[in-house]
Amino acid sequence: LVDENSPNGTELGLVIASDPDAGQSITFAIIAGNTDNAFHIDENSGSLTVSNSLALDFEATESYELIVEVEDNGIGNLTDEATITIQINDVNETPEMEDQYFQVEQFTAEGTIIGTVIADDPDNGQILTYVITSGNIQNAFEIDAYTGDIIVSESAALDPDINPIFLLQVKVQDNGLGNLFDEATVVISI
């Protein structure tokens, strides 16, 4: 078992092999199942480590079935193979949100949706919630916590002579372990 996104060099354990012939040395090799070179095996010790952290993505691959071959150095170089199963542990990842831009007409009616803030979470099944953290002069806008809809809440505040541009700081938070979040600026011009 290894956490997704574990850094390169993370040790997973030792593949154990023996040879009944005294004095023989053995070497290890991964011969199949190592998609994107996710893992490395030390040919002498059998130590299995992470070699491509980016390949360890639970949402793409939940487990690996590595075929490991062991070979002796005797006459004929005899071999044996074993399947090593590595489960990837799903770890909560930070949602992502980019800066966004919307435009609204002066004195647009209260309750009007002017746009939807878009965010994404690499984890399947996460519920994202949104909140405006700053920049909401005169409480001109509100955000639907679950849809990300930006809604006019104070029509009188939409006066380009007073506030031609609003720079709302919006925070999106997931419901996974640690409640990870991202923030972005939502520019609204009147």
Backbone as a chain_set.jsonl record, in Angstrom:
{"seq": "LVDENSPNGTELGLVIASDPDAGQSITFAIIAGNTDNAFHIDENSGSLTVSNSLALDFEATESYELIVEVEDNGIGNLTDEATITIQINDVNETPEMEDQYFQVEQFTAEGTIIGTVIADDPDNGQILTYVITSGNIQNAFEIDAYTGDIIVSESAALDPDINPIFLLQVKVQDNGLGNLFDEATVVISI", "coords": {"N": [[0.859, -1.182, 0.0], [0.587, 2.17, -0.903], [0.577, 5.7, -0.58], [-1.166, 7.845, -2.842], [0.599, 10.033, -5.045], [2.976, 9.86, -3.622], [6.344, 10.762, -2.859], [9.136, 10.458, -5.15], [11.411, 7.828, -4.591], [10.293, 6.882, -2.274], [10.152, 4.208, -0.078], [8.835, 0.952, -0.512], [9.123, -1.632, 0.285], [10.748, -4.887, 0.565], [11.372, -7.234, -1.98], [11.487, -10.604, -1.587], [13.659, -13.286, -2.229], [15.172, -16.483, -2.736], [17.906, -18.771, -3.326], [18.456, -22.168, -3.762], [20.982, -23.11, -4.341], [24.167, -23.021, -3.089], [26.191, -20.122, -2.693], [25.301, -18.764, -4.925], [24.343, -15.771, -6.607], [21.587, -13.504, -6.877], [19.49, -11.576, -9.076], [17.13, -8.918, -9.445], [14.27, -7.873, -11.365], [11.756, -5.781, -12.745], [9.418, -6.946, -14.913], [6.958, -6.615, -16.118], [3.841, -4.747, -16.016], [4.509, -2.298, -14.942], [3.396, 0.407, -15.35], [3.982, 3.555, -16.793], [6.475, 3.635, -15.612], [6.265, 3.642, -12.799], [7.417, 2.444, -10.585], [10.505, 1.272, -9.095], [12.923, -1.3, -8.902], [15.59, -2.354, -6.952], [18.199, -3.992, -8.396], [19.925, -5.692, -7.053], [19.268, -5.835, -4.269], [16.5, -6.087, -4.152], [14.878, -4.131, -3.21], [11.998, -2.212, -3.336], [10.845, 0.763, -4.732], [9.256, 4.024, -5.161], [9.303, 5.491, -8.34], [8.18, 7.259, -10.107], [6.37, 9.633, -9.171], [4.172, 11.052, -10.195], [2.697, 9.147, -11.527], [1.317, 7.813, -9.611], [-1.683, 7.966, -9.076], [-4.634, 7.694, -7.646], [-7.195, 8.086, -8.697], [-6.836, 7.47, -11.356], [-5.501, 4.97, -11.466], [-6.011, 2.33, -9.378], [-4.57, 0.189, -8.409], [-1.528, -1.674, -8.901], [-0.193, -4.405, -10.696], [2.629, -5.855, -10.519], [4.985, -7.742, -12.308], [7.598, -9.459, -11.192], [10.803, -10.549, -11.828], [13.226, -12.907, -10.85], [16.597, -13.761, -11.147], [19.198, -16.173, -11.293], [22.826, -16.499, -11.064], [23.92, -18.769, -11.991], [24.877, -21.563, -14.139], [23.112, -21.423, -17.1], [21.424, -19.487, -16.17], [18.925, -19.442, -14.418], [15.469, -18.634, -13.814], [12.739, -17.152, -11.97], [9.382, -16.061, -11.403], [7.202, -13.658, -9.861], [4.101, -12.203, -8.797], [3.591, -8.979, -7.715], [1.451, -7.119, -5.866], [0.451, -3.814, -5.68], [-1.325, -1.597, -3.878], [-2.912, 1.521, -4.329], [-3.315, 4.198, -2.186], [-6.004, 6.298, -1.664], [-5.729, 9.73, -1.371], [-6.72, 12.823, -0.042], [-6.929, 15.542, -2.255], [-6.115, 18.911, -3.193], [-8.701, 21.16, -4.161], [-9.108, 22.948, -7.29], [-9.11, 26.228, -8.604], [-9.413, 28.791, -10.913], [-8.717, 32.317, -11.547], [-11.518, 34.366, -12.414], [-13.852, 36.044, -14.652], [-16.584, 38.261, -14.832], [-19.388, 40.113, -16.147], [-21.75, 42.657, -15.499], [-24.816, 44.43, -15.854], [-25.527, 47.843, -14.996], [-27.33, 48.389, -11.995], [-28.679, 45.904, -12.064], [-31.311, 43.602, -11.43], [-31.998, 42.431, -8.11], [-31.254, 39.13, -7.06], [-30.625, 38.142, -9.508], [-28.709, 35.872, -11.369], [-25.4, 36.193, -12.259], [-23.305, 34.775, -13.186], [-21.341, 31.715, -12.956], [-19.054, 30.466, -10.706], [-16.367, 28.436, -11.441], [-14.896, 25.481, -10.335], [-12.669, 22.741, -9.727], [-12.128, 19.422, -8.57], [-9.65, 17.06, -8.06], [-10.298, 14.673, -6.813], [-12.659, 12.071, -6.875], [-16.166, 12.378, -6.257], [-16.174, 14.419, -4.347], [-17.642, 17.054, -2.435], [-17.966, 20.362, -3.137], [-17.725, 23.581, -1.638], [-18.515, 27.062, -1.686], [-17.43, 30.387, -0.873], [-17.542, 33.913, -0.465], [-14.808, 35.767, 0.416], [-13.673, 38.309, 0.604], [-13.794, 41.729, -0.661], [-16.378, 42.293, -1.374], [-17.99, 44.811, -1.752], [-20.384, 46.802, -0.159], [-21.976, 44.594, 0.115], [-22.782, 43.664, -2.413], [-23.003, 41.313, -3.833], [-23.807, 37.803, -3.589], [-22.882, 34.388, -3.055], [-23.857, 31.233, -4.163], [-23.488, 28.635, -2.028], [-23.183, 25.96, -2.838], [-23.437, 25.727, -5.611], [-21.882, 27.676, -6.752], [-22.888, 29.862, -8.028], [-22.918, 33.305, -8.768], [-24.702, 35.877, -7.412], [-26.741, 38.747, -7.673], [-27.154, 40.767, -4.899], [-27.561, 43.25, -3.856], [-28.802, 45.605, -5.546], [-28.547, 48.401, -5.762], [-25.887, 48.838, -5.249], [-24.57, 48.414, -7.577], [-23.287, 50.465, -9.231], [-21.566, 52.028, -11.635], [-20.285, 54.464, -11.448], [-19.493, 54.684, -8.852], [-18.472, 52.163, -7.999], [-16.853, 50.712, -10.293], [-15.62, 48.272, -10.747], [-15.551, 45.147, -9.182], [-13.582, 43.218, -7.058], [-13.741, 40.247, -6.124], [-12.743, 38.005, -3.654], [-12.776, 34.629, -3.714], [-13.35, 31.597, -2.074], [-12.939, 28.132, -2.41], [-13.812, 25.059, -1.025], [-13.151, 21.651, -0.202], [-14.837, 18.603, 0.914], [-13.308, 16.63, 1.927], [-10.809, 14.776, 3.844], [-9.213, 16.946, 5.993], [-10.269, 19.183, 4.802], [-9.466, 20.716, 2.363], [-8.554, 23.647, 0.421], [-8.86, 26.21, -2.145], [-8.177, 29.463, -3.481], [-9.393, 32.218, -5.41], [-9.516, 35.11, -7.555], [-12.402, 36.798, -8.437], [-13.368, 38.789, -10.9], [-15.612, 41.355, -11.381], [-17.132, 43.394, -13.585], [-18.908, 46.436, -13.908]], "CA": [[0.0, 0.0, 0.0], [1.349, 3.414, -0.973], [-0.269, 6.874, -0.809], [-1.013, 8.477, -4.146], [1.507, 11.184, -5.09], [4.148, 9.698, -2.752], [7.531, 11.253, -3.57], [10.11, 9.517, -5.704], [12.316, 7.295, -3.593], [9.56, 6.288, -1.157], [10.376, 2.764, -0.012], [7.631, 0.156, -0.358], [9.457, -2.892, 0.927], [11.705, -5.757, -0.115], [10.936, -8.475, -2.616], [12.37, -11.626, -1.026], [13.884, -14.484, -3.042], [16.337, -17.256, -2.307], [18.37, -19.774, -4.277], [18.937, -23.319, -2.996], [22.383, -23.375, -4.657], [25.08, -22.227, -2.267], [27.118, -19.235, -3.382], [24.713, -18.093, -6.092], [23.741, -14.451, -6.396], [20.369, -13.317, -7.669], [19.156, -10.201, -9.451], [15.698, -8.661, -9.558], [13.845, -6.951, -12.425], [10.32, -5.687, -13.024], [9.319, -7.262, -16.346], [5.637, -6.25, -16.645], [2.899, -4.097, -15.11], [5.047, -1.058, -14.382], [2.884, 1.493, -16.182], [4.619, 4.872, -16.603], [7.657, 3.463, -14.756], [5.878, 4.122, -11.476], [8.222, 1.843, -9.524], [11.869, 0.817, -9.392], [13.412, -2.33, -8.003], [17.044, -2.46, -6.931], [18.475, -5.314, -8.966], [20.699, -6.518, -6.119], [18.646, -6.029, -2.951], [15.062, -6.331, -4.247], [14.165, -3.01, -2.606], [11.022, -1.632, -4.252], [10.622, 2.178, -4.411], [8.532, 4.86, -6.123], [10.219, 6.182, -9.254], [7.447, 8.283, -10.848], [5.304, 10.065, -8.271], [3.004, 11.501, -10.955], [1.938, 7.975, -11.962], [0.547, 7.294, -8.481], [-2.924, 8.731, -9.024], [-5.698, 6.755, -7.317], [-8.34, 8.276, -9.591], [-6.503, 6.867, -12.644], [-5.123, 3.571, -11.274], [-6.145, 2.004, -7.955], [-3.557, -0.791, -8.012], [-0.579, -2.156, -9.906], [0.205, -5.811, -10.615], [3.981, -5.925, -11.076], [5.599, -9.052, -12.473], [9.006, -9.335, -10.835], [11.592, -11.738, -12.17], [14.491, -13.087, -10.161], [17.471, -14.592, -11.983], [20.454, -16.521, -10.62], [24.012, -16.344, -11.914], [24.45, -20.094, -12.291], [24.853, -21.998, -15.538], [21.756, -21.375, -17.64], [20.705, -18.33, -15.604], [17.547, -19.83, -14.137], [14.624, -17.516, -13.364], [11.409, -17.377, -11.417], [8.589, -14.826, -11.425], [6.135, -13.493, -8.871], [3.27, -11.011, -8.964], [3.572, -8.09, -6.556], [0.308, -6.208, -5.976], [0.62, -2.568, -4.934], [-2.556, -0.819, -3.799], [-2.709, 2.963, -4.19], [-4.206, 4.76, -1.183], [-6.602, 7.577, -2.066], [-5.417, 10.833, -0.465], [-7.436, 14.036, -0.423], [-6.135, 16.51, -3.005], [-6.647, 20.27, -3.151], [-9.483, 21.603, -5.318], [-8.436, 23.97, -8.096], [-9.985, 27.266, -9.137], [-8.683, 29.883, -11.569], [-9.365, 33.629, -11.54], [-12.601, 34.407, -13.393], [-14.329, 37.388, -14.989], [-17.991, 38.383, -15.203], [-19.837, 41.478, -16.389], [-23.153, 42.821, -15.145], [-25.351, 45.756, -16.161], [-25.806, 48.725, -13.868], [-28.592, 48.223, -11.288], [-29.34, 44.635, -12.378], [-32.256, 43.23, -10.367], [-31.552, 41.527, -7.067], [-31.619, 37.733, -7.319], [-30.15, 37.737, -10.841], [-27.436, 35.145, -11.433], [-24.581, 36.823, -13.305], [-22.311, 33.809, -13.641], [-21.054, 30.608, -12.043], [-17.638, 30.231, -10.456], [-16.038, 27.054, -11.768], [-13.76, 24.873, -9.638], [-12.563, 21.317, -9.997], [-11.41, 18.671, -7.54], [-9.154, 15.813, -8.662], [-10.874, 13.519, -6.128], [-14.035, 11.758, -7.243], [-17.183, 12.394, -5.22], [-16.044, 15.504, -3.364], [-18.617, 18.147, -2.461], [-17.276, 21.65, -3.022], [-18.526, 24.711, -1.162], [-17.954, 28.355, -2.075], [-17.728, 31.534, -0.015], [-16.836, 35.158, -0.78], [-14.043, 36.105, 1.63], [-13.411, 39.753, 0.666], [-14.03, 42.497, -1.88], [-17.811, 42.404, -1.654], [-18.362, 46.161, -1.305], [-21.816, 47.026, 0.07], [-22.659, 43.3, -0.041], [-23.423, 43.702, -3.724], [-23.202, 39.963, -4.371], [-23.718, 36.627, -2.735], [-22.526, 33.216, -3.835], [-24.524, 30.012, -3.724], [-22.416, 27.833, -1.435], [-23.027, 24.646, -3.457], [-23.366, 25.769, -7.083], [-20.919, 28.682, -7.188], [-23.573, 30.957, -8.728], [-22.777, 34.662, -8.232], [-26.05, 36.433, -7.467], [-26.867, 40.142, -7.238], [-27.921, 40.84, -3.651], [-27.829, 44.66, -3.548], [-28.82, 46.25, -6.869], [-28.105, 49.795, -5.669], [-24.42, 48.866, -5.186], [-24.032, 48.226, -8.929], [-23.198, 51.795, -9.841], [-20.195, 52.14, -12.163], [-19.67, 55.732, -11.047], [-18.957, 54.499, -7.505], [-17.689, 50.92, -8.007], [-16.901, 50.15, -11.655], [-15.091, 46.902, -10.743], [-15.48, 44.435, -7.913], [-12.576, 42.152, -7.021], [-14.171, 39.328, -5.077], [-11.919, 36.837, -3.33], [-13.674, 33.491, -3.5], [-12.688, 30.39, -1.557], [-13.628, 26.866, -2.625], [-13.308, 24.079, -0.057], [-13.719, 20.313, -0.379], [-15.312, 17.978, 2.148], [-12.421, 15.512, 2.227], [-9.979, 14.864, 5.037], [-8.425, 18.177, 6.057], [-11.005, 20.283, 4.166], [-8.52, 21.5, 1.568], [-9.216, 24.737, -0.283], [-8.134, 27.08, -3.06], [-8.803, 30.776, -3.58], [-9.19, 32.9, -6.689], [-10.156, 36.417, -7.684], [-13.481, 36.891, -9.412], [-13.501, 40.188, -11.317], [-16.933, 41.678, -11.904], [-17.192, 44.787, -14.034], [-20.269, 46.971, -14.025]], "C": [[0.898, 1.236, 0.0], [0.369, 4.557, -1.25], [-0.06, 7.408, -2.218], [-0.126, 9.718, -3.99], [2.675, 11.07, -4.125], [5.393, 10.106, -3.518], [8.415, 10.126, -4.097], [11.071, 9.094, -4.598], [11.616, 6.694, -2.384], [9.727, 4.769, -1.196], [9.072, 2.033, 0.268], [7.899, -1.162, 0.353], [10.461, -3.676, 0.1], [10.99, -6.929, -0.753], [11.959, -9.52, -2.186], [12.451, -12.818, -1.98], [15.109, -15.203, -2.487], [16.688, -18.269, -3.39], [18.922, -20.943, -3.47], [20.409, -23.659, -3.261], [23.273, -22.43, -3.854], [25.978, -21.366, -3.132], [26.557, -18.523, -4.595], [24.216, -16.695, -5.693], [22.531, -14.34, -7.306], [20.172, -11.84, -7.957], [17.657, -10.109, -9.696], [15.439, -7.71, -10.726], [12.321, -6.951, -12.501], [10.172, -5.905, -14.524], [7.951, -6.933, -16.942], [4.836, -5.521, -15.56], [3.34, -2.76, -14.547], [4.679, 0.135, -15.27], [3.521, 2.823, -15.792], [5.84, 4.815, -15.689], [7.416, 4.0, -13.352], [6.814, 3.626, -10.383], [9.595, 1.427, -10.039], [12.212, -0.284, -8.399], [14.931, -2.365, -8.104], [17.399, -3.877, -7.35], [19.219, -6.228, -8.006], [19.959, -6.829, -4.815], [17.172, -6.424, -3.025], [14.236, -5.237, -3.607], [13.281, -2.34, -3.656], [10.714, -0.203, -3.804], [9.777, 2.843, -5.49], [9.549, 5.532, -7.028], [9.519, 7.245, -10.095], [6.213, 8.665, -10.035], [4.032, 10.443, -9.02], [2.136, 10.342, -11.421], [1.05, 7.421, -10.847], [-0.682, 8.162, -8.242], [-4.074, 7.748, -8.846], [-6.868, 6.859, -8.286], [-8.087, 7.668, -10.973], [-6.224, 5.367, -12.514], [-5.138, 3.252, -9.779], [-5.122, 0.977, -7.484], [-2.693, -1.172, -9.202], [-0.298, -3.631, -9.631], [1.563, -5.913, -11.305], [4.407, -7.385, -11.193], [7.094, -8.848, -12.254], [9.689, -10.664, -11.155], [12.873, -11.732, -11.349], [15.31, -14.076, -10.986], [18.751, -14.904, -11.208], [21.626, -16.355, -11.587], [24.671, -17.695, -12.203], [24.375, -20.411, -13.777], [23.401, -22.076, -15.994], [20.921, -20.223, -17.129], [19.216, -18.63, -15.407], [16.778, -18.654, -13.526], [13.356, -18.035, -12.694], [10.699, -16.031, -11.437], [7.568, -14.843, -10.31], [5.359, -12.222, -9.196], [3.252, -10.249, -7.64], [2.429, -7.102, -6.769], [0.559, -5.002, -5.086], [-0.693, -1.79, -5.025], [-2.196, 0.658, -3.616], [-3.76, 3.49, -3.208], [-4.7, 6.132, -1.642], [-6.344, 8.623, -0.988], [-6.164, 12.065, -0.96], [-6.488, 15.019, -1.101], [-6.868, 17.847, -3.053], [-7.505, 20.57, -4.378], [-8.753, 22.738, -6.03], [-9.456, 24.933, -8.683], [-9.113, 28.379, -9.71], [-9.421, 31.201, -11.364], [-10.403, 33.66, -12.66], [-13.133, 35.823, -13.546], [-15.804, 37.323, -15.377], [-18.309, 39.86, -15.411], [-21.327, 41.532, -16.066], [-23.565, 44.26, -15.465], [-25.63, 46.535, -14.879], [-27.211, 48.466, -13.334], [-29.38, 46.973, -11.712], [-30.171, 44.2, -11.165], [-31.644, 42.251, -9.376], [-32.08, 40.122, -7.347], [-31.159, 37.231, -8.673], [-28.805, 37.021, -10.726], [-26.619, 35.744, -12.573], [-23.487, 35.891, -13.83], [-22.087, 32.743, -12.581], [-19.55, 30.429, -11.932], [-17.383, 28.736, -10.654], [-14.795, 26.628, -10.993], [-13.791, 23.385, -9.935], [-11.799, 20.669, -8.849], [-10.941, 17.367, -8.164], [-9.727, 14.557, -8.01], [-12.318, 13.318, -6.552], [-14.951, 11.867, -6.033], [-17.074, 13.485, -4.179], [-17.182, 16.516, -3.546], [-17.842, 19.432, -2.211], [-18.239, 22.702, -2.497], [-17.757, 26.003, -1.42], [-18.347, 29.428, -1.06], [-16.93, 32.734, -0.529], [-16.124, 35.591, 0.497], [-13.709, 37.587, 1.734], [-13.759, 40.396, -0.679], [-15.485, 42.74, -2.209], [-18.351, 43.718, -1.082], [-19.88, 46.301, -1.271], [-22.63, 45.74, -0.091], [-23.433, 43.215, -1.348], [-23.778, 42.313, -4.239], [-23.256, 38.935, -3.255], [-23.344, 35.467, -3.653], [-23.285, 32.026, -3.27], [-23.432, 29.049, -3.269], [-22.169, 26.521, -2.174], [-22.929, 24.659, -4.975], [-22.285, 26.714, -7.587], [-21.554, 29.825, -7.959], [-23.317, 32.27, -8.0], [-24.107, 35.365, -8.487], [-26.012, 37.883, -6.974], [-27.707, 40.151, -5.964], [-28.257, 42.28, -3.258], [-27.697, 45.455, -4.844], [-28.266, 47.671, -6.832], [-26.583, 49.907, -5.636], [-23.772, 48.745, -6.564], [-24.053, 49.542, -9.705], [-21.77, 51.996, -10.328], [-19.514, 53.462, -11.821], [-19.017, 55.613, -9.666], [-18.014, 53.289, -7.455], [-17.73, 50.298, -9.403], [-16.431, 48.693, -11.723], [-15.097, 46.366, -9.316], [-14.427, 43.336, -8.053], [-12.92, 41.24, -5.842], [-13.131, 38.224, -4.89], [-12.889, 35.717, -2.991], [-12.84, 32.294, -3.072], [-13.57, 29.186, -1.879], [-12.983, 25.841, -1.702], [-13.95, 22.726, -0.325], [-14.197, 19.759, 0.968], [-14.486, 16.745, 2.505], [-11.615, 15.764, 3.485], [-9.102, 16.114, 4.985], [-9.116, 19.381, 5.459], [-10.065, 21.22, 3.419], [-9.26, 22.552, 0.761], [-8.257, 25.427, -1.26], [-8.879, 28.405, -3.076], [-8.49, 31.381, -4.942], [-9.887, 34.258, -6.628], [-11.215, 36.349, -8.77], [-13.681, 38.38, -9.673], [-14.883, 40.388, -11.902], [-16.922, 43.146, -12.306], [-18.64, 45.192, -14.248], [-20.371, 47.761, -15.318]], "O": [[1.837, 1.341, 0.788], [-0.555, 4.409, -2.05], [1.059, 7.427, -2.73], [-0.11, 10.36, -2.94], [3.316, 12.077, -3.826], [5.495, 9.828, -4.713], [8.435, 9.015, -3.569], [11.487, 9.909, -3.775], [12.264, 6.063, -1.549], [9.474, 4.131, -2.218], [8.302, 2.418, 1.148], [6.995, -1.741, 0.956], [10.958, -3.203, -0.922], [10.112, -7.542, -0.147], [13.159, -9.343, -2.396], [11.431, -13.297, -2.475], [15.968, -14.594, -1.85], [15.871, -18.583, -4.255], [19.761, -20.746, -2.59], [21.017, -24.409, -2.497], [23.146, -21.208, -3.934], [26.469, -21.808, -4.171], [27.268, -17.749, -5.236], [23.733, -16.485, -4.58], [22.452, -14.983, -8.353], [20.615, -10.972, -7.205], [17.008, -11.076, -10.094], [16.267, -6.855, -11.041], [11.68, -7.99, -12.341], [10.728, -5.15, -15.322], [7.798, -6.969, -18.163], [5.106, -5.653, -14.367], [2.619, -2.151, -13.757], [5.546, 0.78, -15.86], [3.59, 3.17, -14.613], [6.203, 5.813, -15.065], [8.247, 4.715, -12.792], [6.994, 4.299, -9.368], [9.811, 1.255, -11.238], [11.85, -0.221, -7.224], [15.491, -2.4, -9.2], [16.955, -4.846, -6.734], [19.139, -7.448, -8.147], [20.018, -7.953, -4.317], [16.641, -7.022, -2.089], [13.022, -5.383, -3.466], [13.752, -1.95, -4.724], [10.365, 0.027, -2.646], [9.603, 2.305, -6.584], [10.543, 6.081, -6.551], [10.189, 8.055, -10.736], [5.143, 8.079, -10.202], [2.93, 10.183, -8.537], [0.949, 10.535, -11.685], [0.132, 6.645, -11.113], [-0.714, 8.982, -7.325], [-4.446, 7.049, -9.787], [-7.466, 5.849, -8.656], [-9.042, 7.379, -11.693], [-6.66, 4.581, -13.354], [-4.373, 3.83, -9.007], [-4.834, 0.897, -6.29], [-3.086, -1.009, -10.357], [-0.181, -4.049, -8.479], [1.638, -6.042, -12.527], [4.205, -8.17, -10.267], [7.764, -8.159, -13.023], [9.211, -11.74, -10.796], [13.517, -10.697, -11.176], [14.796, -15.088, -11.461], [19.321, -14.032, -10.553], [21.434, -16.102, -12.777], [25.831, -17.755, -12.609], [23.869, -19.616, -14.568], [22.569, -22.716, -15.35], [19.811, -20.004, -17.614], [18.365, -18.13, -16.143], [17.34, -17.809, -12.83], [12.972, -19.195, -12.842], [11.344, -14.983, -11.482], [7.124, -15.903, -9.869], [5.894, -11.288, -9.793], [2.938, -10.807, -6.588], [2.434, -6.338, -7.734], [0.841, -5.139, -3.896], [-1.114, -1.381, -6.107], [-1.295, 0.999, -2.85], [-4.955, 3.252, -3.385], [-3.903, 7.013, -1.967], [-6.7, 8.424, 0.174], [-6.229, 12.316, -2.163], [-5.397, 15.298, -0.603], [-8.094, 17.897, -2.964], [-7.103, 20.277, -5.504], [-7.894, 23.402, -5.45], [-10.507, 24.533, -9.184], [-8.183, 28.847, -9.054], [-10.61, 31.207, -11.045], [-10.206, 33.063, -13.718], [-12.904, 36.687, -12.7], [-16.223, 36.455, -16.144], [-17.601, 40.74, -14.921], [-22.068, 40.584, -16.324], [-22.761, 45.185, -15.358], [-25.926, 45.962, -13.83], [-28.164, 48.338, -14.102], [-30.611, 46.99, -11.717], [-29.773, 44.41, -10.019], [-30.877, 41.362, -9.747], [-33.207, 39.95, -7.81], [-31.279, 36.042, -8.97], [-27.885, 37.506, -10.068], [-27.079, 35.798, -13.714], [-22.824, 36.205, -14.819], [-22.577, 32.851, -11.457], [-18.858, 30.262, -12.936], [-18.089, 27.891, -10.105], [-13.777, 27.32, -10.994], [-14.816, 22.841, -10.345], [-10.932, 21.292, -8.235], [-11.747, 16.637, -8.741], [-9.651, 13.477, -8.597], [-13.105, 14.264, -6.587], [-14.572, 11.499, -4.921], [-17.826, 13.472, -3.205], [-17.618, 16.791, -4.664], [-17.15, 19.569, -1.202], [-19.416, 22.72, -2.859], [-16.527, 26.037, -1.378], [-19.429, 29.392, -0.474], [-15.791, 32.59, -0.972], [-16.758, 35.763, 1.538], [-13.48, 38.084, 2.837], [-13.983, 39.717, -1.681], [-15.789, 43.343, -3.239], [-19.062, 43.736, -0.077], [-20.569, 45.961, -2.233], [-23.823, 45.786, -0.393], [-24.576, 42.76, -1.389], [-24.739, 42.151, -4.992], [-22.808, 39.175, -2.133], [-23.474, 35.559, -4.874], [-23.349, 31.834, -2.056], [-22.55, 28.693, -4.05], [-21.049, 26.01, -2.144], [-22.402, 23.72, -5.572], [-21.818, 26.577, -8.718], [-20.843, 30.675, -8.494], [-23.471, 32.356, -6.782], [-24.577, 35.441, -9.622], [-25.342, 38.202, -5.992], [-28.818, 39.622, -5.935], [-29.134, 42.508, -2.425], [-26.611, 45.918, -5.192], [-27.59, 48.098, -7.768], [-26.04, 50.963, -5.96], [-22.567, 48.951, -6.705], [-24.758, 49.686, -10.704], [-20.854, 52.121, -9.515], [-18.289, 53.564, -11.899], [-18.092, 56.362, -9.352], [-16.902, 53.38, -6.936], [-18.569, 49.436, -9.663], [-16.798, 47.964, -12.645], [-14.698, 47.051, -8.374], [-14.396, 42.617, -9.051], [-12.452, 41.439, -4.721], [-12.698, 37.594, -5.855], [-13.719, 35.847, -2.091], [-11.778, 32.017, -3.629], [-14.78, 29.208, -1.655], [-11.758, 25.763, -1.607], [-15.138, 22.645, -0.636], [-13.986, 20.368, 2.017], [-14.923, 15.911, 3.298], [-11.721, 16.819, 4.111], [-8.341, 16.307, 4.037], [-8.616, 20.499, 5.585], [-9.894, 22.378, 3.801], [-10.439, 22.39, 0.448], [-7.039, 25.254, -1.209], [-10.059, 28.471, -2.731], [-7.457, 31.092, -5.545], [-10.728, 34.509, -5.766], [-10.952, 35.897, -9.885], [-14.103, 39.131, -8.794], [-15.284, 39.669, -12.817], [-16.727, 44.029, -11.471], [-19.473, 44.406, -14.701], [-21.43, 48.305, -15.627]]}, "num_chains": 1, "name": "protein.A"}
